[in-house]
Each structure stands twice: as structure tokens, then as C-alpha cells.
Coordinates of C-alpha atoms and ligand atoms in Angstrom, one line a residue:
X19 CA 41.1 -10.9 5.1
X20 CA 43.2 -7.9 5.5
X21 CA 41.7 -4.7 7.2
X22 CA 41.2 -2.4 4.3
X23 CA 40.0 -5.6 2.3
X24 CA 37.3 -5.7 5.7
X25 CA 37.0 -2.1 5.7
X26 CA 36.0 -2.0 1.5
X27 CA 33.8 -4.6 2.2
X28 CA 31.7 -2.7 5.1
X29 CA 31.6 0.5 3.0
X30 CA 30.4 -1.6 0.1
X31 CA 27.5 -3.4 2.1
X32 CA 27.0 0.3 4.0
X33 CA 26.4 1.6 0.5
X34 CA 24.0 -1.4 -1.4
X35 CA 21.8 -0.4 2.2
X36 CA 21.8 3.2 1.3
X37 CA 21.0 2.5 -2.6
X38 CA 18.7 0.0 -2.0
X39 CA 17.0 0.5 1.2
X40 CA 14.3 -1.6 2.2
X41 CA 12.1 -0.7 -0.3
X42 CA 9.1 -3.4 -1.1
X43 CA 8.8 -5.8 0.8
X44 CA 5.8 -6.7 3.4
X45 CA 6.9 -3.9 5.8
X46 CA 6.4 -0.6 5.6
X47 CA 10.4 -0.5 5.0
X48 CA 12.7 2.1 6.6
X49 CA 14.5 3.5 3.2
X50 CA 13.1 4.5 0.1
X51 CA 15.2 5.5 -3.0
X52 CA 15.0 8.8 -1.7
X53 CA 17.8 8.5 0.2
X54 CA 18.4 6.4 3.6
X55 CA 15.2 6.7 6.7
X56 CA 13.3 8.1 3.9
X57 CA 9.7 6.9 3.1
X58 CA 8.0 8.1 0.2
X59 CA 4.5 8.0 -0.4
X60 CA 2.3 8.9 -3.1
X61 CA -1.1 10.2 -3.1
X62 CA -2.8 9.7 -6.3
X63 CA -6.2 12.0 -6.3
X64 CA -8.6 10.0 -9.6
X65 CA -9.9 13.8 -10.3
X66 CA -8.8 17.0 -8.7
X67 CA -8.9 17.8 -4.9
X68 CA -10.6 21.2 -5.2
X69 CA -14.5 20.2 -5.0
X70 CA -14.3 16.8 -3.9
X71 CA -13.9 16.5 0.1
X72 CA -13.3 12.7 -0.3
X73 CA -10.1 13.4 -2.0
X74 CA -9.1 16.3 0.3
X75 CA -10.1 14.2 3.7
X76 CA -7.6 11.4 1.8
X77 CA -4.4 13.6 1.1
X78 CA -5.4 15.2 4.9
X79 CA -5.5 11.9 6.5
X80 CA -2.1 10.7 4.9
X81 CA -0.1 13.9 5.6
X82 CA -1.1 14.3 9.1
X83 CA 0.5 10.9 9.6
X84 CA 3.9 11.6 7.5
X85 CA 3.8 14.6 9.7
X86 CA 4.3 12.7 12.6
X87 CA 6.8 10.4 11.8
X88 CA 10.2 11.5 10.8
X89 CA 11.9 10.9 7.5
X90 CA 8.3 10.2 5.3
X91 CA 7.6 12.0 3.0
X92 CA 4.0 12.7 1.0
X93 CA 3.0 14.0 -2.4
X94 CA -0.1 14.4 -3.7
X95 CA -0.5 14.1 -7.5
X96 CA -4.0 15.0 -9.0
X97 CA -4.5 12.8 -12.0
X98 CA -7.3 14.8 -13.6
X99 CA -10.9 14.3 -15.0
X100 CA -10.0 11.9 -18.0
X101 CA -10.5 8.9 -16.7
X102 CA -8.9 7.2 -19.2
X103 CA -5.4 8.9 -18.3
X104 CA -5.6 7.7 -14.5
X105 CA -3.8 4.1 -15.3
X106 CA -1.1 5.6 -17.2
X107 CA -0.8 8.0 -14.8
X108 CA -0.2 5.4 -12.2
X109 CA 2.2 3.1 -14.1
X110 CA 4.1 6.1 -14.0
X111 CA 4.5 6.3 -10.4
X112 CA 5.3 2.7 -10.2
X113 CA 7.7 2.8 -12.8
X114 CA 9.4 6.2 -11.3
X115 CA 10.2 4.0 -8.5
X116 CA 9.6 7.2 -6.4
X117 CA 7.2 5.7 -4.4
X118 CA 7.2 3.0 -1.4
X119 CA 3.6 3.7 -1.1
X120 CA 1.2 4.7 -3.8
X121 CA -2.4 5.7 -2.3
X122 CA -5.4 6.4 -3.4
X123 CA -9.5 6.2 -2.9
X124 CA -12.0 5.5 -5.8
X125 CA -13.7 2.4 -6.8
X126 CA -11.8 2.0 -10.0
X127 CA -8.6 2.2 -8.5
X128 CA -7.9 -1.4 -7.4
X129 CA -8.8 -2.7 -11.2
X130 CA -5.8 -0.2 -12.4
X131 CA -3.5 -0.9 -9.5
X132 CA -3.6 -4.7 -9.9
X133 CA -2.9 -4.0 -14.1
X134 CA 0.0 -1.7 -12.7
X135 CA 1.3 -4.6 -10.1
X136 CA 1.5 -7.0 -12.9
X137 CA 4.0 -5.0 -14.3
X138 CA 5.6 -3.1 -11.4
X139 CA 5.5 -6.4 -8.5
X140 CA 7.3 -4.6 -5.8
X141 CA 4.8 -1.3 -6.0
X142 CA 2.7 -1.2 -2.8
X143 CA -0.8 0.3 -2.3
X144 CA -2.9 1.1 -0.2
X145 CA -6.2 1.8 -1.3
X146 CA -9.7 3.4 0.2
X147 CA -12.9 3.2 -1.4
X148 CA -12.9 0.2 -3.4
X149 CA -12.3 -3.2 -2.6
X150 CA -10.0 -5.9 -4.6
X151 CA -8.7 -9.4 -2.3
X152 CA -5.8 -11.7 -2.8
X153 CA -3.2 -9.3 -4.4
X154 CA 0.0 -9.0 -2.2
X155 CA 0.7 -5.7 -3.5
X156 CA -2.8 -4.1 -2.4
X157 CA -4.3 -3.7 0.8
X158 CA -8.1 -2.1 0.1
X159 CA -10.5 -0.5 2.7
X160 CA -14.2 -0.4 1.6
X161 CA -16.7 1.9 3.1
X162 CA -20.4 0.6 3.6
X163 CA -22.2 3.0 1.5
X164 CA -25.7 0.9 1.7
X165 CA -25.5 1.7 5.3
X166 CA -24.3 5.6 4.3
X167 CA -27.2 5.5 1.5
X168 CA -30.0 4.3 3.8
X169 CA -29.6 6.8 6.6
X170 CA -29.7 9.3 3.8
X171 CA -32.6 8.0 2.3
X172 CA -34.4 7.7 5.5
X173 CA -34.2 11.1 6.7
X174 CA -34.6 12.8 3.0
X175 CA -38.3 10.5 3.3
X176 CA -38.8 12.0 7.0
X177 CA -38.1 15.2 5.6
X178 CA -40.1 15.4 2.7
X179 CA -43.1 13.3 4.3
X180 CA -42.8 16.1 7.0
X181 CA -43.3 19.1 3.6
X182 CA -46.1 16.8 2.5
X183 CA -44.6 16.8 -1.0
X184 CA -44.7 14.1 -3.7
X185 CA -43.7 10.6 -2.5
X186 CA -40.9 11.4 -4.8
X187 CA -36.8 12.0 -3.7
X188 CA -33.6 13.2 -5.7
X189 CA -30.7 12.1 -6.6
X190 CA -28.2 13.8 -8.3
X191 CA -25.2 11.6 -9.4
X192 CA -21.7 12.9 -11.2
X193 CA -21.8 9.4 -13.4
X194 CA -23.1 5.5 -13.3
X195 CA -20.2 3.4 -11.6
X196 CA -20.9 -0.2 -9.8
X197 CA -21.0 1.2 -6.4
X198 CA -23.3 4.1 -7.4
X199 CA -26.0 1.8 -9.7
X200 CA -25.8 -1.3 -7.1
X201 CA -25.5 0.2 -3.9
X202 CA -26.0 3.7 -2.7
X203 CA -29.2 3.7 -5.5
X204 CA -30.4 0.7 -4.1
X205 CA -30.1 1.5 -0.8
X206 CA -31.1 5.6 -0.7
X207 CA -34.4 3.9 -1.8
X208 CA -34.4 1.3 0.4
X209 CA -34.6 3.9 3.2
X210 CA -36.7 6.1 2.1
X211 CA -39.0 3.2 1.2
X212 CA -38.3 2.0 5.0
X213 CA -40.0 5.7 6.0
X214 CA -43.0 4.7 3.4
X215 CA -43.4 2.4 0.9
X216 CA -44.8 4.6 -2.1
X217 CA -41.2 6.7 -2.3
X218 CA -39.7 6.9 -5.5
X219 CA -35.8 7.9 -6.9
X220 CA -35.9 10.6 -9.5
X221 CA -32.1 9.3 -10.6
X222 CA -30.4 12.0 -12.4
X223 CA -26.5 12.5 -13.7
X224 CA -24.8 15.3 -13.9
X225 CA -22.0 13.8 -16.6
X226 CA -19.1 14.9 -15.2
X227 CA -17.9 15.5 -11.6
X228 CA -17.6 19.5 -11.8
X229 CA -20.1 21.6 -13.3
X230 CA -22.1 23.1 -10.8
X231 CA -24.8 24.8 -13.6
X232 CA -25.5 21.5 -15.1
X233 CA -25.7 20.5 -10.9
X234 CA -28.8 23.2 -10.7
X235 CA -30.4 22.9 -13.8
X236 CA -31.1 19.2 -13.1
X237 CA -32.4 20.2 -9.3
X238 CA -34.1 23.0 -10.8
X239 CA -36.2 20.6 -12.8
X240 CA -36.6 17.9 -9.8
X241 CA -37.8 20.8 -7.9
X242 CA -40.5 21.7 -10.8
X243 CA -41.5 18.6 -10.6
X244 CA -42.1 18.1 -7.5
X245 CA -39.3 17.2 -5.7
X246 CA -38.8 18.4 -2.4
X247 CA -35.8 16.6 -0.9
X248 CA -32.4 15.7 -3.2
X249 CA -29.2 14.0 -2.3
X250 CA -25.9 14.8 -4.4
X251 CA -23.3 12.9 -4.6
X252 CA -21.2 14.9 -8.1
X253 CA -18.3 16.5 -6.2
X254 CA -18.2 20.3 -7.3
X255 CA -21.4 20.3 -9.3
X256 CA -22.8 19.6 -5.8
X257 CA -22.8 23.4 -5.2
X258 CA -25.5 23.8 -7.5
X259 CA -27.7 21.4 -6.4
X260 CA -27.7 23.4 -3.5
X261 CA -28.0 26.8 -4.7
X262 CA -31.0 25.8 -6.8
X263 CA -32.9 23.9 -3.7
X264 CA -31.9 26.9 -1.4
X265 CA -33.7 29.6 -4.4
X266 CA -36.4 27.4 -4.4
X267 CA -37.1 26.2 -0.7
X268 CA -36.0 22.8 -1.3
X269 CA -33.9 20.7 0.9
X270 CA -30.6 18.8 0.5
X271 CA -28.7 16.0 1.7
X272 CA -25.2 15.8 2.0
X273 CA -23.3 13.3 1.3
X274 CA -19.5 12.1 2.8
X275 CA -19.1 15.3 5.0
X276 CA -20.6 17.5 7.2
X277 CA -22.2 20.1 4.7
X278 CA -24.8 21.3 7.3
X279 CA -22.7 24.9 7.0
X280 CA -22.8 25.1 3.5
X281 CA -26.2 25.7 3.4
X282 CA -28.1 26.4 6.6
X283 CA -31.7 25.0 6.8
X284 CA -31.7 23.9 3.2
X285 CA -29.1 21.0 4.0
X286 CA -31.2 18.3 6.7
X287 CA -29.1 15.6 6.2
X288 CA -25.0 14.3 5.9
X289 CA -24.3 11.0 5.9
X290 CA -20.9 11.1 6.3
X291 CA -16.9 8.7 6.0
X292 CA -14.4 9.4 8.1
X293 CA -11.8 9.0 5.4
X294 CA -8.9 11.6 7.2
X295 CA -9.0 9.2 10.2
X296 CA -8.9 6.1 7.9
X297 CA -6.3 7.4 5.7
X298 CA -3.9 8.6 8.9
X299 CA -4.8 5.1 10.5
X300 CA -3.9 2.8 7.9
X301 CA -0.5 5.1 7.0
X302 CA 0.3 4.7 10.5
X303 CA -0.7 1.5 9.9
X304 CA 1.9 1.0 6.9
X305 CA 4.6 3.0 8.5
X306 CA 4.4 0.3 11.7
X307 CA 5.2 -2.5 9.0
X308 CA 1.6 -3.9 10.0
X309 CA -0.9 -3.3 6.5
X310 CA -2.3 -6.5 5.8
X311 CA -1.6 -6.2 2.0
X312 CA -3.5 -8.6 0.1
X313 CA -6.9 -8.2 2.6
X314 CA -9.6 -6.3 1.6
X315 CA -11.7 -4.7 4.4
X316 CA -15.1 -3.7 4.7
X317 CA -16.4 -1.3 7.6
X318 CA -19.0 0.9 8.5
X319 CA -21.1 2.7 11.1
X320 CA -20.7 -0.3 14.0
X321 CA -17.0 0.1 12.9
X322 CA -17.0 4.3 13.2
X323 CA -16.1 5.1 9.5
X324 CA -19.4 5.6 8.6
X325 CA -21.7 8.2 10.3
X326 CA -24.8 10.6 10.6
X327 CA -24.2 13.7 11.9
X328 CA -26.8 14.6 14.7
X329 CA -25.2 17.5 16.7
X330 CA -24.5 20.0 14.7
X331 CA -26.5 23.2 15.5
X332 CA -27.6 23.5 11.6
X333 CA -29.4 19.8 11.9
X334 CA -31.1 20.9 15.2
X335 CA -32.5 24.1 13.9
X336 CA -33.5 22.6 10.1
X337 CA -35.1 19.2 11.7
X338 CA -37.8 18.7 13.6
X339 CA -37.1 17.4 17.3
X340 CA -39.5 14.3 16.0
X341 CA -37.8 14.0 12.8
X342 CA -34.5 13.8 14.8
X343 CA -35.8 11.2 17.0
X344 CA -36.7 9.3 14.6
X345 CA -33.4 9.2 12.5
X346 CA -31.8 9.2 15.5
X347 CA -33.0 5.5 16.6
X348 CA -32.2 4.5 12.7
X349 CA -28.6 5.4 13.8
X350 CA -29.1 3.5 17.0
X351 CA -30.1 0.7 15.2
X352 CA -27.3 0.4 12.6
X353 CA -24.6 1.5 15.0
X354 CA -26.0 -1.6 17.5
X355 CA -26.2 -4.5 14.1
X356 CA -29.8 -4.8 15.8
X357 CA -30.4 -3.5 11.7
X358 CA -28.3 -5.4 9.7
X359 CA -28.1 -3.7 5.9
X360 CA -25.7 -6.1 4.4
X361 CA -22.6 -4.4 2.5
Ligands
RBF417 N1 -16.2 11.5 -6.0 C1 -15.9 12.8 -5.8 O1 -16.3 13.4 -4.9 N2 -15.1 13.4 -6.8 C2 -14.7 12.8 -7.9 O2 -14.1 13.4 -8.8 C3 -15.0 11.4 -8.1 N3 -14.6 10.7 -9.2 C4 -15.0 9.4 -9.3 C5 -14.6 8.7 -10.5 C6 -15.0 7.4 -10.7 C7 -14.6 6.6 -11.9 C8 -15.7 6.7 -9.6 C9 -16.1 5.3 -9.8 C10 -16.1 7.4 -8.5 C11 -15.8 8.8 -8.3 N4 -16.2 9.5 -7.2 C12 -15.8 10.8 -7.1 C13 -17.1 8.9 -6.2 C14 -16.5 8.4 -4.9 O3 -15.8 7.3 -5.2 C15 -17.7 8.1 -4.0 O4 -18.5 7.1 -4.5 C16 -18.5 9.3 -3.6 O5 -17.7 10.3 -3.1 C17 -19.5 8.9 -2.6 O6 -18.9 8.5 -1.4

């Protein structure tokens, strides 16, 4: 071969590398179709950040770990309310080819991803908050929420037994979804019924996951009728579940942050997911080449992505030191497996 023959055929193979990259494939590839060195990631947020902490603590947790490495790059893309938008919006990604990485958090998301894989193979995700096995395009990181629900049901039940109110607890929910009707339901009343047998859900939905006056007109109405002690779990309407209990001496529990600040002794409780760490882990994770795609993985308070939040000053000054103790040794319990809630 002669040497500009040798030399065309080193610029050509120097130049497939820069167009192609090492995008797909089972690491977490060193060149996107940005350009070469570049990793691009995706952060698809099923709603809108503003209201919803799990969404912020997501696009947090994922930026903090392109921030660290250099040459990746993340954008966060907020696919609305309309649910029925959110897989169209996400075959778009794939098919932009923008993306090395698409991730997101929701329990509906691994359905839609593995609809969008069909079509788009090479598309990776990594997904919190929902769980889906066996696809090698999808790596999915459940949270135990029976074990998040049952700490929050047992200290709503210590609270209220403690206001000697009705044997009766809230619940404020955005919508019905699996996770919501078969576990954290379930398992809110498992631990409040663990404090006494007699307690009883008053199950409400909001409709939607935004409107904070539809959020306090249903707590007004729990409180009315008797209701002492409500968790919410409907991402901005959640402010008015607490400004209702806090007009009416109610209490609230929080649910997936600390929200202990939001409303000073009328919030006794937040059960909490460390979703920033476990989104900047797994990117790391992805960005090492070492994301088990096609596992699903389950973890929770043993693990340290679930939690109760015991020392903040707001908790000690709205809770009993009994109360405290008590919850306290729940924790303990969980934390040790000596309880074990299932998933
Ligand atoms: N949680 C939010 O905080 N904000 C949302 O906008 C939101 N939208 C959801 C949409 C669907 C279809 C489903 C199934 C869940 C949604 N969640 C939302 C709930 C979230 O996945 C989780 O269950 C709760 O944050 C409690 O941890």
C-alpha cells in the first residue's frame, strides 16, 4: 500500500470513530453523536419538575454526576401532564438519536421504554421508580415503598392515637396507579394498623398531580370528618393538603422528602428516597461502563434509599420524645431485616 493510500485509510477509520462513536452498546460508551468524548444523556421528567421533588432530586442526581465527568452532557426535557403524550414524547428522543442515555423515574416508564426499544434497539435507559427485567436496553431501580408506606402509616397512627382522634387516617393521592392501589395503600394501613388494629384509610384523589385547591378542599373535608393525621402523596397539590391541616390544627405526613420545613409542627412525619444519590450513583454507574442493563433492582431502608427522617429539629419539637421512641425502634427494626415487609 502506498503511503497516502495508508494515510487515506487512517483519516477514513479516524473519521467513521468520530461519526460513529461508541454509541450503544453495553458500556457506557466514550462518543455520542455529539461529537467525539461526548456523552449525552437525557432526562425525561413524566410531568413537570416544579412541584414534584421526585423529579427535581432525579434531574439533581444526574447532573451532579455529568458535572463531574468531563465531556457528558445532560438535558432535562419535561414531558408534561398528558400522560398520553409521554411515549411519543420518548420515541422522539430515541429516534433523535441525541441521546446515549435516556433517563427517567415513574412507574409507567419501563412499559413505554420497552414499546420505544422495540423500535429504537440501540436506545439505552436507565430507569428509577419502576421496575421491568430481561430487556437489554433497560436497567430499572425500584424503591420499596411498602417499607416507605408503613413507617408513614405508623407514626401518622402514633400521632393521631396521641390527639385521641378518630381511629381514622388520610390519604391524599394525585391518581390510582399499581404501585399506589397495591402497595403504598396497602401498606400506610398496614402500619397504622400495626400501631392499633381499628385504624382505617380515608383514600382520597386529587385527579391530577397539581392543583393545590382541589389538595385542600379534600383535607378540608377529612379534617371535618374527623381526620386528624393525612399523608399526601399528589406533587404540587400537596401544598394544600398542608395549608388546610395547618388552618385547621391537623397534622401531615410527608412523603419522598424532608418536608418537616414546609410546615413546622403541622408536618410529624417524612418518609423519605434518596433518589439524587441514586440517580448520581447509577450515572456514575453508566458513565464507568458498569449498568447492569437488563436487571431490575429492588432496594430499600436496609439498603439506604429509603429512609425516616428522625433528626431534624421540626420532628423533635412536633413529636413527642415517646412517640419518637417508638418510631424510632420501627426504623430500627426495618433498617436491621429483624421486620421483614416484603417489597
Ligand atoms: N409523583 C410526583 O411527585 N409528581 C408527578 O407528577 C407524578 N406523576 C406520576 C404519574 C404516573 C402515571 C404515575 C404512575 C406516578 C406519578 N408520580 C408522580 C408518583 C411517583 O411515581 C411516586 O409514586 C410518588 O412520588 C411517591 O413516591
Amino acid at each position: 500500500m502506498k503511503r497516502t493510500e495508508v494515510r487515506k485509510m487512517l483519516l477514513l477509520v479516524a473519521l467513521t470513530g468520530v461519526l460513529f462513536g461508541c454509541r450503544g452498546g453495553s458500556s457506557g460508551g466514550a462518543a455520542g453523536r455529539q461529537g467525539a468524548h461526548t456523552v449525552s444523556i437525557g432526562i425525561f421528567i413524566p410531568g413537570v419538575m416544579s412541584g414534584s421533588p421526585i423529579y427535581e432530586m432525579l434531574a439533581q442526581g444526574v447532573q451532579r454526576a455529568a458535572a463531574e465527568t468531563i465531556g457528558v452532557v445532560a438535558t432535562v426535557i419535561e414531558g408534561g401532564y398528558n400522560q398520553a403524550e409521554w411515549e411519543s414524547r420518548v420515541t422522539s428522543m430515541a429516534a433523535s438519536g441525541d441521546y446515549n442515555l435516556i433517563v427517567s423515574s415513574n412507574p409507567s416508564l419501563p412499559a413505554i421504554a420497552a414499546e420505544v426499544s422495540s423500535k429504537f434497539p440501540k436506545q439505552q435507559f436507565l430507569l428509577l421508580d419502576g421496575e421491568l427485567a430481561g430487556n437489554p436496553g433497560i436497567y430499572t431501580m425500584r424503591y420499596n415503598q411498602r417499607e416507605q408506606a408503613y413507617m408513614a402509616g405508623y407514626i401518622a397512627a402514633l400521632v393521631s392515637s396521641d390527639l385521641r382522634s378518630a381511629s381514622r387516617l388520610g390519604l391524599v393521592a394525585a391518581q390510582e396507579y399499581p404501585a399506589m392501589n397495591n402497595i403504598i395503600l396497602p401498606g400506610y394501613r398496614d402500619g397504622a394498623q400495626a400501631v392499633n388494629p381499628a385504624f382505617t384509610i380515608d383514600f382520597r384523589l386529587v385527579g391530577n398531580w397539581f392543583d393545590a385547591e382541589r389538595g385542600a378542599e379534600i383535607a378540608e373535608d377529612m379534617i371535618l370528618g374527623g381526620v386528624k393525621v393525612i399523608l399526601c402523596i399528589s406533587g404540587g397539590a400537596n401544598e394544600g393538603v398542608l395549608k388546610a391541616a395547618s388552618e385547621r390544627g391537623a397534622k401531615v405526613v410527608w412523603f419522598d422528602i424532608n418536608g418537616y420545613a414546609l410546615g413546622p409542627g403541622t408536618v410529624v412525619g417524612s418518609a423519605i428516597l434518596h433518589q439524587e444519590r441514586a440517580a448520581y450513583e447509577q450515572t456514575k454507574r453508566y458513565l464507568a461502563g458498569n449498568l447492569p442493563f437488563g436487571s431490575a433492582e429492588v432496594v430499600g431502608v436496609a439498603d439506604g434509599y429509603v429512609g425516616f427522617i428522625e433528626d431534624d429539629p421540626n420532628y423533635l419539637a412536633a413529636v413527642s420524645p415517646e412517640i419518637r421512641k417508638a418510631q424510632g425502634s420501627l426504623i430500627e427494626r426495618i433498617r436491621s431485616r429483624e421486620l421483614d415487609l416484603g417489597e
